[in-house]
Amino acid sequence: QVQLVESGGGLVQAGGSLRLSCAASGRTFRSYSMGWFRQCPGKEREFVASIRWSGDSTYYQDSVKGRFTISRDNAKNTVYLQMNSLEPEDTAVYYCAAGGTYYISRTTEVDSWGQGTQVTVSS
């Protein structure tokens, strides 16, 4: 398991951009697939994006394809989520996640969670 700490959330106007960062600690960061999930009040936590341990394959929820980009820097033990063309529907608490599967896309595949960072997009 790894410990995860997110940063970079905030308030932004529709059409703007934010970059989320997730710093990981632990001996086996490179062995984990990493991902981002988000959750709105009263709704289930949902998959946003993930990246394999090698960094050569990425996966996205359909609604964010072409707007969000996930990347990782194993040397820095950090994963990023670049969010462009933000929409009010993107408003949520965003959680960094780590798992040992091929790639993570479900909450049941997650071994470790970050504390979450709020992203609010205004009209």
mmCIF file of C-alpha atoms in Angstrom:
data_model
loop_
_atom_site.group_PDB
_atom_site.id
_atom_site.type_symbol
_atom_site.label_atom_id
_atom_site.label_comp_id
_atom_site.label_asym_id
_atom_site.label_seq_id
_atom_site.Cartn_x
_atom_site.Cartn_y
_atom_site.Cartn_z
ATOM 1 C CA GLN A 1 0.000 0.000 0.000
ATOM 2 C CA VAL A 2 0.945 3.625 -0.483
ATOM 3 C CA GLN A 3 -0.045 6.885 1.168
ATOM 4 C CA LEU A 4 -1.501 9.575 -1.095
ATOM 5 C CA VAL A 5 -1.918 13.339 -0.669
ATOM 6 C CA GLU A 6 -3.764 15.452 -3.269
ATOM 7 C CA SER A 7 -3.422 19.150 -4.002
ATOM 8 C CA GLY A 8 -4.398 21.660 -6.681
ATOM 9 C CA GLY A 9 -8.158 21.886 -6.309
ATOM 10 C CA GLY A 10 -10.002 25.179 -6.232
ATOM 11 C CA LEU A 11 -12.641 27.396 -7.788
ATOM 12 C CA VAL A 12 -12.525 28.069 -11.521
ATOM 13 C CA GLN A 13 -14.857 29.535 -14.126
ATOM 14 C CA ALA A 14 -16.332 27.318 -16.833
ATOM 15 C CA GLY A 15 -13.841 26.861 -19.643
ATOM 16 C CA GLY A 16 -10.870 27.226 -17.328
ATOM 17 C CA SER A 17 -8.194 24.759 -16.289
ATOM 18 C CA LEU A 18 -6.790 23.168 -13.154
ATOM 19 C CA ARG A 19 -3.976 20.729 -12.509
ATOM 20 C CA LEU A 20 -4.287 18.264 -9.666
ATOM 21 C CA SER A 21 -1.265 16.596 -8.115
ATOM 22 C CA CYS A 22 -1.018 13.498 -5.959
ATOM 23 C CA ALA A 23 2.144 12.822 -3.998
ATOM 24 C CA ALA A 24 2.703 9.209 -3.003
ATOM 25 C CA SER A 25 4.884 7.677 -0.347
ATOM 26 C CA GLY A 26 5.912 4.060 -0.165
ATOM 27 C CA ARG A 27 8.489 1.675 -1.511
ATOM 28 C CA THR A 28 6.492 0.261 -4.429
ATOM 29 C CA PHE A 29 4.934 3.269 -6.152
ATOM 30 C CA ARG A 30 5.964 2.089 -9.612
ATOM 31 C CA SER A 31 4.218 -1.238 -9.030
ATOM 32 C CA TYR A 32 0.812 0.446 -8.715
ATOM 33 C CA SER A 33 -1.698 1.561 -11.262
ATOM 34 C CA MET A 34 -2.851 5.062 -10.351
ATOM 35 C CA GLY A 35 -6.134 6.795 -10.936
ATOM 36 C CA TRP A 36 -8.504 9.610 -10.161
ATOM 37 C CA PHE A 37 -12.091 9.329 -8.983
ATOM 38 C CA ARG A 38 -14.615 12.013 -8.127
ATOM 39 C CA GLN A 39 -17.717 12.252 -5.981
ATOM 40 C CA CYS A 40 -20.618 14.692 -5.818
ATOM 41 C CA PRO A 41 -22.849 15.010 -2.742
ATOM 42 C CA GLY A 42 -25.440 12.246 -2.678
ATOM 43 C CA LYS A 43 -23.796 10.310 -5.501
ATOM 44 C CA GLU A 44 -21.478 7.336 -5.749
ATOM 45 C CA ARG A 45 -17.782 7.850 -6.222
ATOM 46 C CA GLU A 46 -17.069 7.474 -9.941
ATOM 47 C CA PHE A 47 -14.075 6.718 -12.107
ATOM 48 C CA VAL A 48 -12.401 9.586 -13.953
ATOM 49 C CA ALA A 49 -9.022 8.405 -15.272
ATOM 50 C CA SER A 50 -6.268 5.883 -14.630
ATOM 51 C CA ILE A 51 -2.741 5.099 -15.760
ATOM 52 C CA ARG A 52 -0.767 1.868 -15.702
ATOM 53 C CA TRP A 53 2.380 1.530 -13.615
ATOM 54 C CA SER A 54 4.488 1.786 -16.775
ATOM 55 C CA GLY A 55 2.801 5.039 -17.789
ATOM 56 C CA ASP A 56 2.326 3.831 -21.367
ATOM 57 C CA SER A 57 -1.460 3.368 -21.239
ATOM 58 C CA THR A 58 -4.168 5.682 -19.975
ATOM 59 C CA TYR A 59 -7.926 5.301 -19.561
ATOM 60 C CA TYR A 60 -10.701 7.867 -19.227
ATOM 61 C CA GLN A 61 -14.354 8.192 -18.480
ATOM 62 C CA ASP A 62 -16.150 9.144 -21.684
ATOM 63 C CA SER A 63 -17.273 12.528 -20.388
ATOM 64 C CA VAL A 64 -13.692 13.746 -19.836
ATOM 65 C CA LYS A 65 -11.994 12.347 -22.936
ATOM 66 C CA GLY A 66 -10.212 15.072 -24.848
ATOM 67 C CA ARG A 67 -10.371 17.448 -21.871
ATOM 68 C CA PHE A 68 -8.498 15.671 -19.052
ATOM 69 C CA THR A 69 -5.026 14.148 -19.164
ATOM 70 C CA ILE A 70 -3.541 11.831 -16.551
ATOM 71 C CA SER A 71 0.212 11.385 -16.234
ATOM 72 C CA ARG A 72 2.732 10.131 -13.715
ATOM 73 C CA ASP A 73 6.333 10.788 -12.788
ATOM 74 C CA ASN A 74 7.645 7.718 -11.031
ATOM 75 C CA ALA A 75 10.933 9.414 -10.163
ATOM 76 C CA LYS A 76 8.957 12.000 -8.176
ATOM 77 C CA ASN A 77 6.331 9.538 -6.920
ATOM 78 C CA THR A 78 3.635 11.830 -8.276
ATOM 79 C CA VAL A 79 0.554 11.487 -10.474
ATOM 80 C CA TYR A 80 -1.183 14.422 -12.158
ATOM 81 C CA LEU A 81 -4.565 15.217 -13.624
ATOM 82 C CA GLN A 82 -4.589 18.125 -16.064
ATOM 83 C CA MET A 83 -8.161 19.355 -16.476
ATOM 84 C CA ASN A 84 -8.985 21.677 -19.371
ATOM 85 C CA SER A 85 -12.268 23.093 -20.661
ATOM 86 C CA LEU A 86 -13.861 22.541 -17.276
ATOM 87 C CA GLU A 87 -17.641 22.432 -17.045
ATOM 88 C CA PRO A 88 -19.987 22.883 -14.062
ATOM 89 C CA GLU A 89 -20.713 19.151 -14.276
ATOM 90 C CA ASP A 90 -17.078 18.516 -13.330
ATOM 91 C CA THR A 91 -17.674 19.977 -9.865
ATOM 92 C CA ALA A 92 -16.837 17.312 -7.281
ATOM 93 C CA VAL A 93 -14.352 16.158 -4.696
ATOM 94 C CA TYR A 94 -11.517 14.494 -6.574
ATOM 95 C CA TYR A 95 -9.666 11.552 -5.027
ATOM 96 C CA CYS A 96 -6.341 10.095 -5.974
ATOM 97 C CA ALA A 97 -6.233 6.295 -5.907
ATOM 98 C CA ALA A 98 -3.728 3.460 -6.148
ATOM 99 C CA GLY A 99 -4.355 -0.181 -6.992
ATOM 100 C CA GLY A 100 -2.537 -3.318 -8.036
ATOM 101 C CA THR A 101 -4.713 -4.326 -10.998
ATOM 102 C CA TYR A 102 -3.912 -3.921 -14.685
ATOM 103 C CA TYR A 103 -5.636 -0.567 -14.461
ATOM 104 C CA ILE A 104 -8.174 0.676 -11.942
ATOM 105 C CA SER A 105 -11.650 1.735 -12.985
ATOM 106 C CA ARG A 106 -13.793 0.673 -10.024
ATOM 107 C CA THR A 107 -13.671 1.612 -6.362
ATOM 108 C CA THR A 108 -13.395 -2.061 -5.438
ATOM 109 C CA GLU A 109 -10.029 -2.209 -7.202
ATOM 110 C CA VAL A 110 -8.504 0.577 -5.106
ATOM 111 C CA ASP A 111 -6.046 -0.250 -2.339
ATOM 112 C CA SER A 112 -5.282 3.295 -1.157
ATOM 113 C CA TRP A 113 -7.152 6.618 -1.297
ATOM 114 C CA GLY A 114 -6.060 10.204 -0.927
ATOM 115 C CA GLN A 115 -7.972 12.613 1.306
ATOM 116 C CA GLY A 116 -9.697 14.369 -1.601
ATOM 117 C CA THR A 117 -9.520 17.881 -3.025
ATOM 118 C CA GLN A 118 -12.507 20.062 -3.939
ATOM 119 C CA VAL A 119 -12.946 21.248 -7.524
ATOM 120 C CA THR A 120 -15.720 23.775 -8.137
ATOM 121 C CA VAL A 121 -16.565 25.054 -11.616
ATOM 122 C CA SER A 122 -18.862 28.069 -11.865
ATOM 123 C CA SER A 123 -21.018 29.047 -14.836
#
